[in-house]
């Protein structure tokens, strides 16, 4: 493997995180179980913090508050690009920051937009981030073709199936 | 969202896990940090356990031994398919099971195949598994086109870049 370090690594990390967009946020529940769910990334800011929208009344907010250690897994299976972020979570109610990060596509989750009761930001401050991806040109042709097919549509209620298995 | 339950959910979970293949395995290190790395799935067996090859001398094996709670995040970003598994890990040295699950593509990681010193199986017994994916037909056209482009090649050393950022 070719090791990418320093500013190049930070720059690429930001590109990967914002391009892959959806991540699996892992929190630890009261029993020590590692629970994950998909989240849409708003941005990785200049400080390296990664921002998401969430709601105050969700398990993930409770879990992030109780156990500030969280994990983010980004994977683009077709492009073979993988990112792991291990960091600390914080719940933020900064209206100016919310306005900066909000986009109309989020209305699917927040019916009253920025005025939706309980709307909040989840900020992850990375401790260790790692990424794995093919070197340039190695699967570029396939990746390039795939890129043009990416849909950024936000799923509405009846587009998604959901399954849950408890053992 | 349409809820998928019972045997249909179990069957679909197996299909998703084996089809997406690469997953991010999250373990908890001694300091409580959530560390993830990509792993290739060998199978989900009849009992619902999910199997991987690993090596005894890796951090993930140490972490899985110390903290048996692990998480698996499968994401197919382009197909918008996401799976979360929260479970218990076990390190297994069953030579018959290894022979059953081994394939020549793994020689990239295990130079002497099944005789490689330290070769081991990591078994994850799911506690709670969840998946999210588009309902049939909703992004089927794009997904169908993408499917034909999937490459299952195992990356060799110089195909992959690797970055690591410590803050």
mmCIF file of C-alpha atoms in Angstrom:
data_model
loop_
_atom_site.group_PDB
_atom_site.id
_atom_site.type_symbol
_atom_site.label_atom_id
_atom_site.label_comp_id
_atom_site.label_asym_id
_atom_site.label_seq_id
_atom_site.Cartn_x
_atom_site.Cartn_y
_atom_site.Cartn_z
ATOM 1 C CA UNK A 1 0.000 0.000 0.000
ATOM 2 C CA UNK A 2 1.088 3.560 -0.714
ATOM 3 C CA UNK A 3 0.868 5.640 2.447
ATOM 4 C CA UNK A 4 -0.732 9.089 2.081
ATOM 5 C CA UNK A 5 0.191 11.466 4.898
ATOM 6 C CA UNK A 6 0.018 15.088 6.060
ATOM 7 C CA UNK A 7 -2.063 17.700 4.204
ATOM 8 C CA UNK A 8 -2.635 15.360 1.242
ATOM 9 C CA UNK A 9 -4.293 12.862 3.563
ATOM 10 C CA UNK A 10 -6.458 15.533 5.220
ATOM 11 C CA UNK A 11 -7.534 16.902 1.833
ATOM 12 C CA UNK A 12 -8.368 13.466 0.499
ATOM 13 C CA UNK A 13 -10.219 12.543 3.681
ATOM 14 C CA UNK A 14 -12.467 15.581 3.261
ATOM 15 C CA UNK A 15 -13.096 14.720 -0.398
ATOM 16 C CA UNK A 16 -13.958 11.122 0.421
ATOM 17 C CA UNK A 17 -16.232 11.977 3.341
ATOM 18 C CA UNK A 18 -18.167 14.618 1.417
ATOM 19 C CA UNK A 19 -18.328 12.587 -1.788
ATOM 20 C CA UNK A 20 -19.402 9.278 -0.237
ATOM 21 C CA UNK A 21 -21.867 11.358 1.832
ATOM 22 C CA UNK A 22 -23.775 8.596 3.635
ATOM 23 C CA UNK A 23 -21.922 7.029 6.542
ATOM 24 C CA UNK A 24 -22.726 4.471 9.186
ATOM 25 C CA UNK A 25 -22.603 6.198 12.576
ATOM 26 C CA UNK A 26 -21.753 3.725 15.331
ATOM 27 C CA UNK A 27 -22.643 4.500 18.928
ATOM 28 C CA UNK A 28 -22.391 2.361 22.043
ATOM 29 C CA UNK A 29 -25.643 1.732 23.883
ATOM 30 C CA UNK A 30 -26.058 1.291 27.638
ATOM 31 C CA UNK A 31 -25.319 -2.445 27.359
ATOM 32 C CA UNK A 32 -22.111 -1.947 25.389
ATOM 33 C CA UNK A 33 -23.649 -2.936 22.047
ATOM 34 C CA UNK A 34 -22.315 -1.230 18.924
ATOM 35 C CA UNK A 35 -25.304 0.160 17.056
ATOM 36 C CA UNK A 36 -25.040 1.740 13.593
ATOM 37 C CA UNK A 37 -27.358 3.627 11.280
ATOM 38 C CA UNK A 38 -26.855 5.569 8.023
ATOM 39 C CA UNK A 39 -26.408 9.337 8.247
ATOM 40 C CA UNK A 40 -25.919 11.966 5.543
ATOM 41 C CA UNK A 41 -22.765 14.073 5.923
ATOM 42 C CA UNK A 42 -23.198 17.831 5.640
ATOM 43 C CA UNK A 43 -19.510 18.794 5.599
ATOM 44 C CA UNK A 44 -16.055 18.323 7.035
ATOM 45 C CA UNK A 45 -15.109 21.822 8.155
ATOM 46 C CA UNK A 46 -11.735 23.612 8.295
ATOM 47 C CA UNK A 47 -11.114 22.246 11.801
ATOM 48 C CA UNK A 48 -11.707 18.721 10.543
ATOM 49 C CA UNK A 49 -15.010 18.297 12.396
ATOM 50 C CA UNK A 50 -17.732 16.371 10.556
ATOM 51 C CA UNK A 51 -21.313 17.668 10.759
ATOM 52 C CA UNK A 52 -24.719 15.985 10.547
ATOM 53 C CA UNK A 53 -28.319 16.952 11.174
ATOM 54 C CA UNK A 54 -30.244 14.944 13.735
ATOM 55 C CA UNK A 55 -33.142 15.210 16.177
ATOM 56 C CA UNK A 56 -32.945 15.537 19.940
ATOM 57 C CA UNK A 57 -35.441 12.724 20.476
ATOM 58 C CA UNK A 58 -33.440 9.899 18.877
ATOM 59 C CA UNK A 59 -31.553 6.960 20.375
ATOM 60 C CA UNK A 60 -28.358 8.021 18.653
ATOM 61 C CA UNK A 61 -28.451 11.397 20.380
ATOM 62 C CA UNK A 62 -29.016 9.724 23.753
ATOM 63 C CA UNK A 63 -26.186 7.275 23.044
ATOM 64 C CA UNK A 64 -23.821 9.935 21.736
ATOM 65 C CA UNK A 65 -24.476 11.969 24.897
ATOM 66 C CA UNK A 66 -23.924 9.007 27.217
ATOM 67 C CA UNK A 67 -20.874 7.655 25.393
ATOM 68 C CA UNK A 68 -19.147 10.425 23.536
ATOM 69 C CA UNK A 69 -16.941 7.962 21.665
ATOM 70 C CA UNK A 70 -18.490 7.273 18.265
ATOM 71 C CA UNK A 71 -17.333 5.714 15.018
ATOM 72 C CA UNK A 72 -18.053 6.631 11.411
ATOM 73 C CA UNK A 73 -17.701 4.088 8.597
ATOM 74 C CA UNK A 74 -17.853 5.357 5.035
ATOM 75 C CA UNK A 75 -17.862 2.739 2.328
ATOM 76 C CA UNK A 76 -18.218 2.980 -1.392
ATOM 77 C CA UNK A 77 -18.296 -0.724 -2.161
ATOM 78 C CA UNK A 78 -18.293 -0.365 -5.942
ATOM 79 C CA UNK A 79 -15.397 2.097 -5.894
ATOM 80 C CA UNK A 80 -13.676 0.110 -3.147
ATOM 81 C CA UNK A 81 -13.244 3.270 -1.050
ATOM 82 C CA UNK A 82 -13.408 2.908 2.727
ATOM 83 C CA UNK A 83 -13.057 5.493 5.517
ATOM 84 C CA UNK A 84 -12.990 4.913 9.261
ATOM 85 C CA UNK A 85 -13.295 7.809 11.706
ATOM 86 C CA UNK A 86 -13.087 7.304 15.439
ATOM 87 C CA UNK A 87 -14.019 10.430 17.355
ATOM 88 C CA UNK A 88 -15.996 12.292 19.956
ATOM 89 C CA UNK A 89 -19.579 13.383 19.398
ATOM 90 C CA UNK A 90 -21.294 16.556 20.528
ATOM 91 C CA UNK A 91 -24.884 17.749 20.100
ATOM 92 C CA UNK A 92 -24.956 21.359 18.929
ATOM 93 C CA UNK A 93 -27.905 23.800 18.748
ATOM 94 C CA UNK A 94 -26.217 26.638 16.852
ATOM 95 C CA UNK A 95 -28.929 28.183 14.652
ATOM 96 C CA UNK A 96 -26.407 30.039 12.462
ATOM 97 C CA UNK A 97 -24.467 26.847 11.785
ATOM 98 C CA UNK A 98 -27.736 25.031 11.062
ATOM 99 C CA UNK A 99 -28.705 27.682 8.519
ATOM 100 C CA UNK A 100 -25.288 27.368 6.873
ATOM 101 C CA UNK A 101 -25.560 23.579 6.549
ATOM 102 C CA UNK A 102 -29.269 23.199 5.778
ATOM 103 C CA UNK A 103 -30.528 22.375 2.298
ATOM 104 C CA UNK A 104 -34.117 21.893 1.043
ATOM 105 C CA UNK A 105 -33.506 18.168 0.475
ATOM 106 C CA UNK A 106 -33.527 17.790 4.267
ATOM 107 C CA UNK A 107 -37.208 18.777 4.362
ATOM 108 C CA UNK A 108 -37.944 15.058 3.961
ATOM 109 C CA UNK A 109 -36.742 14.540 7.532
ATOM 110 C CA UNK A 110 -37.508 17.970 8.976
ATOM 111 C CA UNK A 111 -41.019 18.941 7.942
ATOM 112 C CA UNK A 112 -40.762 22.474 9.270
ATOM 113 C CA UNK A 113 -37.195 22.932 8.084
ATOM 114 C CA UNK A 114 -34.985 24.764 10.550
ATOM 115 C CA UNK A 115 -38.046 25.442 12.740
ATOM 116 C CA UNK A 116 -38.712 21.722 13.284
ATOM 117 C CA UNK A 117 -38.888 21.063 17.035
ATOM 118 C CA UNK A 118 -35.841 19.132 18.239
ATOM 119 C CA UNK A 119 -33.697 19.748 15.165
ATOM 120 C CA UNK A 120 -30.038 19.582 16.164
ATOM 121 C CA UNK A 121 -26.558 19.164 14.779
ATOM 122 C CA UNK A 122 -24.327 16.237 15.608
ATOM 123 C CA UNK A 123 -20.660 17.177 15.395
ATOM 124 C CA UNK A 124 -17.994 14.478 15.303
ATOM 125 C CA UNK A 125 -14.464 15.549 16.174
ATOM 126 C CA UNK A 126 -12.199 12.851 14.727
ATOM 127 C CA UNK A 127 -9.460 11.294 16.806
ATOM 128 C CA UNK A 128 -8.088 8.831 14.273
ATOM 129 C CA UNK A 129 -9.270 8.699 10.653
ATOM 130 C CA UNK A 130 -8.139 6.149 8.119
ATOM 131 C CA UNK A 131 -9.018 5.558 4.508
ATOM 132 C CA UNK A 132 -8.446 2.849 1.948
ATOM 133 C CA UNK A 133 -9.090 3.270 -1.781
ATOM 134 C CA UNK A 134 -7.707 2.063 -5.111
ATOM 135 C CA UNK A 135 -4.751 4.008 -6.462
ATOM 136 C CA UNK A 136 -5.478 6.239 -9.432
ATOM 137 C CA UNK A 137 -6.016 4.374 -12.683
ATOM 138 C CA UNK A 138 -6.338 0.959 -11.055
ATOM 139 C CA UNK A 139 -10.079 0.701 -11.247
ATOM 140 C CA UNK A 140 -10.529 4.142 -12.756
ATOM 141 C CA UNK A 141 -12.513 3.055 -15.767
ATOM 142 C CA UNK A 142 -15.110 1.253 -13.715
ATOM 143 C CA UNK A 143 -15.134 4.019 -11.106
ATOM 144 C CA UNK A 144 -15.580 6.684 -13.750
ATOM 145 C CA UNK A 145 -18.529 4.896 -15.273
ATOM 146 C CA UNK A 146 -20.056 4.392 -11.859
ATOM 147 C CA UNK A 147 -19.607 8.018 -10.916
ATOM 148 C CA UNK A 148 -21.910 9.179 -13.677
ATOM 149 C CA UNK A 149 -24.660 6.944 -12.357
ATOM 150 C CA UNK A 150 -24.677 8.191 -8.782
ATOM 151 C CA UNK A 151 -28.073 9.377 -7.682
ATOM 152 C CA UNK A 152 -28.200 11.888 -4.884
ATOM 153 C CA UNK A 153 -31.953 11.664 -4.411
ATOM 154 C CA UNK A 154 -33.213 11.584 -0.882
ATOM 155 C CA UNK A 155 -35.382 8.525 -0.297
ATOM 156 C CA UNK A 156 -38.957 9.224 0.685
ATOM 157 C CA UNK A 157 -40.924 6.916 2.943
ATOM 158 C CA UNK A 158 -42.096 4.327 0.441
ATOM 159 C CA UNK A 159 -38.826 4.110 -1.460
ATOM 160 C CA UNK A 160 -37.040 2.413 1.423
ATOM 161 C CA UNK A 161 -37.511 -1.041 2.879
ATOM 162 C CA UNK A 162 -36.411 -1.562 6.430
ATOM 163 C CA UNK A 163 -35.641 -4.853 8.139
ATOM 164 C CA UNK A 164 -34.752 -5.613 11.734
ATOM 165 C CA UNK A 165 -33.731 -8.964 13.215
ATOM 166 C CA UNK A 166 -33.354 -9.459 16.951
ATOM 167 C CA UNK A 167 -31.652 -12.655 18.125
ATOM 168 C CA UNK B 1 -40.617 2.722 5.154
ATOM 169 C CA UNK B 2 -41.885 -0.781 4.502
ATOM 170 C CA UNK B 3 -40.895 -3.085 7.349
ATOM 171 C CA UNK B 4 -39.471 -6.485 6.332
ATOM 172 C CA UNK B 5 -39.696 -9.047 9.131
ATOM 173 C CA UNK B 6 -39.280 -12.745 9.943
ATOM 174 C CA UNK B 7 -37.741 -15.213 7.463
ATOM 175 C CA UNK B 8 -37.890 -12.652 4.627
ATOM 176 C CA UNK B 9 -35.699 -10.315 6.642
ATOM 177 C CA UNK B 10 -33.216 -13.082 7.518
ATOM 178 C CA UNK B 11 -33.001 -14.196 3.895
ATOM 179 C CA UNK B 12 -32.496 -10.653 2.637
ATOM 180 C CA UNK B 13 -29.914 -9.949 5.330
ATOM 181 C CA UNK B 14 -27.872 -12.938 4.142
ATOM 182 C CA UNK B 15 -28.132 -11.811 0.518
ATOM 183 C CA UNK B 16 -27.083 -8.259 1.353
ATOM 184 C CA UNK B 17 -24.171 -9.312 3.559
ATOM 185 C CA UNK B 18 -22.786 -11.789 1.033
ATOM 186 C CA UNK B 19 -23.407 -9.532 -1.957
ATOM 187 C CA UNK B 20 -21.951 -6.327 -0.492
ATOM 188 C CA UNK B 21 -19.070 -8.520 0.755
ATOM 189 C CA UNK B 22 -16.758 -5.877 2.216
ATOM 190 C CA UNK B 23 -17.819 -4.549 5.589
ATOM 191 C CA UNK B 24 -16.362 -2.185 8.147
ATOM 192 C CA UNK B 25 -15.668 -4.164 11.329
ATOM 193 C CA UNK B 26 -15.792 -1.906 14.375
ATOM 194 C CA UNK B 27 -14.036 -2.928 17.575
ATOM 195 C CA UNK B 28 -13.496 -1.016 20.798
ATOM 196 C CA UNK B 29 -9.873 -0.498 21.826
ATOM 197 C CA UNK B 30 -8.550 -0.318 25.391
ATOM 198 C CA UNK B 31 -9.297 3.417 25.570
ATOM 199 C CA UNK B 32 -12.906 3.025 24.412
ATOM 200 C CA UNK B 33 -12.208 4.259 20.883
ATOM 201 C CA UNK B 34 -14.296 2.786 18.062
ATOM 202 C CA UNK B 35 -11.891 1.552 15.425
ATOM 203 C CA UNK B 36 -13.025 0.231 12.025
ATOM 204 C CA UNK B 37 -11.371 -1.465 9.082
ATOM 205 C CA UNK B 38 -12.683 -3.150 5.909
ATOM 206 C CA UNK B 39 -13.072 -6.933 5.970
ATOM 207 C CA UNK B 40 -14.246 -9.350 3.279
ATOM 208 C CA UNK B 41 -17.221 -11.520 4.279
ATOM 209 C CA UNK B 42 -16.892 -15.247 3.628
ATOM 210 C CA UNK B 43 -20.482 -16.226 4.428
ATOM 211 C CA UNK B 44 -23.473 -15.898 6.694
ATOM 212 C CA UNK B 45 -24.156 -19.496 7.757
ATOM 213 C CA UNK B 46 -27.400 -21.305 8.609
ATOM 214 C CA UNK B 47 -27.141 -20.207 12.245
ATOM 215 C CA UNK B 48 -26.834 -16.584 11.135
ATOM 216 C CA UNK B 49 -23.169 -16.279 12.143
ATOM 217 C CA UNK B 50 -20.968 -14.201 9.834
ATOM 218 C CA UNK B 51 -17.462 -15.475 9.039
ATOM 219 C CA UNK B 52 -14.195 -13.761 8.116
ATOM 220 C CA UNK B 53 -10.560 -14.747 7.771
ATOM 221 C CA UNK B 54 -8.054 -12.888 9.934
ATOM 222 C CA UNK B 55 -4.655 -13.312 11.563
ATOM 223 C CA UNK B 56 -3.919 -13.914 15.218
ATOM 224 C CA UNK B 57 -1.352 -11.118 15.321
ATOM 225 C CA UNK B 58 -3.651 -8.199 14.466
ATOM 226 C CA UNK B 59 -5.079 -5.399 16.592
ATOM 227 C CA UNK B 60 -8.611 -6.375 15.640
ATOM 228 C CA UNK B 61 -8.129 -9.856 17.051
ATOM 229 C CA UNK B 62 -6.724 -8.427 20.287
ATOM 230 C CA UNK B 63 -9.616 -5.967 20.472
ATOM 231 C CA UNK B 64 -12.252 -8.548 19.607
ATOM 232 C CA UNK B 65 -10.867 -10.789 22.358
ATOM 233 C CA UNK B 66 -10.791 -8.006 24.948
ATOM 234 C CA UNK B 67 -14.188 -6.532 24.018
ATOM 235 C CA UNK B 68 -16.332 -9.212 22.470
ATOM 236 C CA UNK B 69 -18.924 -6.623 21.366
ATOM 237 C CA UNK B 70 -18.260 -5.679 17.757
ATOM 238 C CA UNK B 71 -20.160 -3.902 15.014
ATOM 239 C CA UNK B 72 -20.375 -4.539 11.279
ATOM 240 C CA UNK B 73 -21.377 -1.808 8.842
ATOM 241 C CA UNK B 74 -22.125 -2.806 5.272
ATOM 242 C CA UNK B 75 -22.766 0.016 2.848
ATOM 243 C CA UNK B 76 -23.318 0.031 -0.844
ATOM 244 C CA UNK B 77 -23.403 3.779 -1.360
ATOM 245 C CA UNK B 78 -24.341 3.682 -5.035
ATOM 246 C CA UNK B 79 -27.140 1.195 -4.456
ATOM 247 C CA UNK B 80 -28.122 2.964 -1.235
ATOM 248 C CA UNK B 81 -28.052 -0.343 0.665
ATOM 249 C CA UNK B 82 -26.976 -0.252 4.318
ATOM 250 C CA UNK B 83 -26.658 -3.021 6.901
ATOM 251 C CA UNK B 84 -25.783 -2.721 10.583
ATOM 252 C CA UNK B 85 -24.911 -5.773 12.660
ATOM 253 C CA UNK B 86 -24.184 -5.549 16.350
ATOM 254 C CA UNK B 87 -22.839 -8.790 17.745
ATOM 255 C CA UNK B 88 -20.306 -10.821 19.634
ATOM 256 C CA UNK B 89 -16.982 -11.847 18.130
ATOM 257 C CA UNK B 90 -15.073 -15.081 18.584
ATOM 258 C CA UNK B 91 -11.714 -16.196 17.190
ATOM 259 C CA UNK B 92 -11.970 -19.728 15.798
ATOM 260 C CA UNK B 93 -9.182 -22.108 14.708
ATOM 261 C CA UNK B 94 -11.314 -24.833 13.118
ATOM 262 C CA UNK B 95 -9.246 -26.190 10.200
ATOM 263 C CA UNK B 96 -12.238 -27.905 8.573
ATOM 264 C CA UNK B 97 -14.250 -24.676 8.633
ATOM 265 C CA UNK B 98 -11.251 -22.787 7.246
ATOM 266 C CA UNK B 99 -10.954 -25.266 4.366
ATOM 267 C CA UNK B 100 -14.669 -24.853 3.659
ATOM 268 C CA UNK B 101 -14.445 -21.048 3.528
ATOM 269 C CA UNK B 102 -11.049 -20.587 1.891
ATOM 270 C CA UNK B 103 -10.675 -19.496 -1.715
ATOM 271 C CA UNK B 104 -7.500 -18.908 -3.764
ATOM 272 C CA UNK B 105 -8.196 -15.146 -3.914
ATOM 273 C CA UNK B 106 -7.227 -15.039 -0.224
ATOM 274 C CA UNK B 107 -3.638 -16.005 -1.104
ATOM 275 C CA UNK B 108 -2.986 -12.262 -1.433
ATOM 276 C CA UNK B 109 -3.270 -11.991 2.351
ATOM 277 C CA UNK B 110 -2.207 -15.520 3.339
ATOM 278 C CA UNK B 111 0.943 -16.410 1.408
ATOM 279 C CA UNK B 112 0.969 -20.023 2.497
ATOM 280 C CA UNK B 113 -2.786 -20.426 2.203
ATOM 281 C CA UNK B 114 -4.335 -22.439 5.002
ATOM 282 C CA UNK B 115 -0.837 -23.251 6.311
ATOM 283 C CA UNK B 116 -0.018 -19.575 6.934
ATOM 284 C CA UNK B 117 1.088 -19.160 10.567
ATOM 285 C CA UNK B 118 -1.557 -17.337 12.612
ATOM 286 C CA UNK B 119 -4.399 -17.768 10.118
ATOM 287 C CA UNK B 120 -7.693 -17.698 11.989
ATOM 288 C CA UNK B 121 -11.399 -17.229 11.544
ATOM 289 C CA UNK B 122 -13.335 -14.383 13.087
ATOM 290 C CA UNK B 123 -16.957 -15.327 13.726
ATOM 291 C CA UNK B 124 -19.540 -12.658 14.491
ATOM 292 C CA UNK B 125 -22.753 -13.823 16.127
ATOM 293 C CA UNK B 126 -25.274 -11.038 15.478
ATOM 294 C CA UNK B 127 -27.399 -9.656 18.291
ATOM 295 C CA UNK B 128 -29.324 -7.028 16.355
ATOM 296 C CA UNK B 129 -29.069 -6.625 12.580
ATOM 297 C CA UNK B 130 -30.781 -3.900 10.591
ATOM 298 C CA UNK B 131 -30.820 -3.044 6.927
ATOM 299 C CA UNK B 132 -31.969 -0.166 4.792
ATOM 300 C CA UNK B 133 -32.273 -0.301 0.987
ATOM 301 C CA UNK B 134 -34.426 1.103 -1.801
ATOM 302 C CA UNK B 135 -37.639 -0.769 -2.510
ATOM 303 C CA UNK B 136 -37.690 -2.801 -5.709
ATOM 304 C CA UNK B 137 -37.971 -0.727 -8.841
ATOM 305 C CA UNK B 138 -37.191 2.562 -7.154
ATOM 306 C CA UNK B 139 -33.600 2.822 -8.262
ATOM 307 C CA UNK B 140 -33.630 -0.511 -10.039
ATOM 308 C CA UNK B 141 -32.423 0.738 -13.372
ATOM 309 C CA UNK B 142 -29.339 2.384 -11.905
ATOM 310 C CA UNK B 143 -28.746 -0.536 -9.564
ATOM 311 C CA UNK B 144 -29.010 -3.042 -12.384
ATOM 312 C CA UNK B 145 -26.487 -1.156 -14.482
ATOM 313 C CA UNK B 146 -24.170 -0.852 -11.505
ATOM 314 C CA UNK B 147 -24.401 -4.526 -10.720
ATOM 315 C CA UNK B 148 -22.851 -5.529 -14.016
ATOM 316 C CA UNK B 149 -19.854 -3.328 -13.290
ATOM 317 C CA UNK B 150 -18.971 -4.757 -9.901
ATOM 318 C CA UNK B 151 -15.414 -6.018 -9.757
ATOM 319 C CA UNK B 152 -14.613 -8.686 -7.222
ATOM 320 C CA UNK B 153 -10.849 -8.490 -7.729
ATOM 321 C CA UNK B 154 -8.710 -8.560 -4.647
ATOM 322 C CA UNK B 155 -6.461 -5.508 -4.472
ATOM 323 C CA UNK B 156 -2.742 -6.226 -4.424
ATOM 324 C CA UNK B 157 -0.299 -4.023 -2.561
ATOM 325 C CA UNK B 158 0.261 -1.268 -5.091
ATOM 326 C CA UNK B 159 -3.376 -0.900 -6.094
ATOM 327 C CA UNK B 160 -4.362 0.560 -2.738
ATOM 328 C CA UNK B 161 -3.526 3.909 -1.180
ATOM 329 C CA UNK B 162 -3.733 4.165 2.558
ATOM 330 C CA UNK B 163 -4.024 7.338 4.655
ATOM 331 C CA UNK B 164 -3.970 7.823 8.384
ATOM 332 C CA UNK B 165 -4.555 11.050 10.301
ATOM 333 C CA UNK B 166 -3.969 11.261 14.063
ATOM 334 C CA UNK B 167 -5.244 14.361 15.865
#
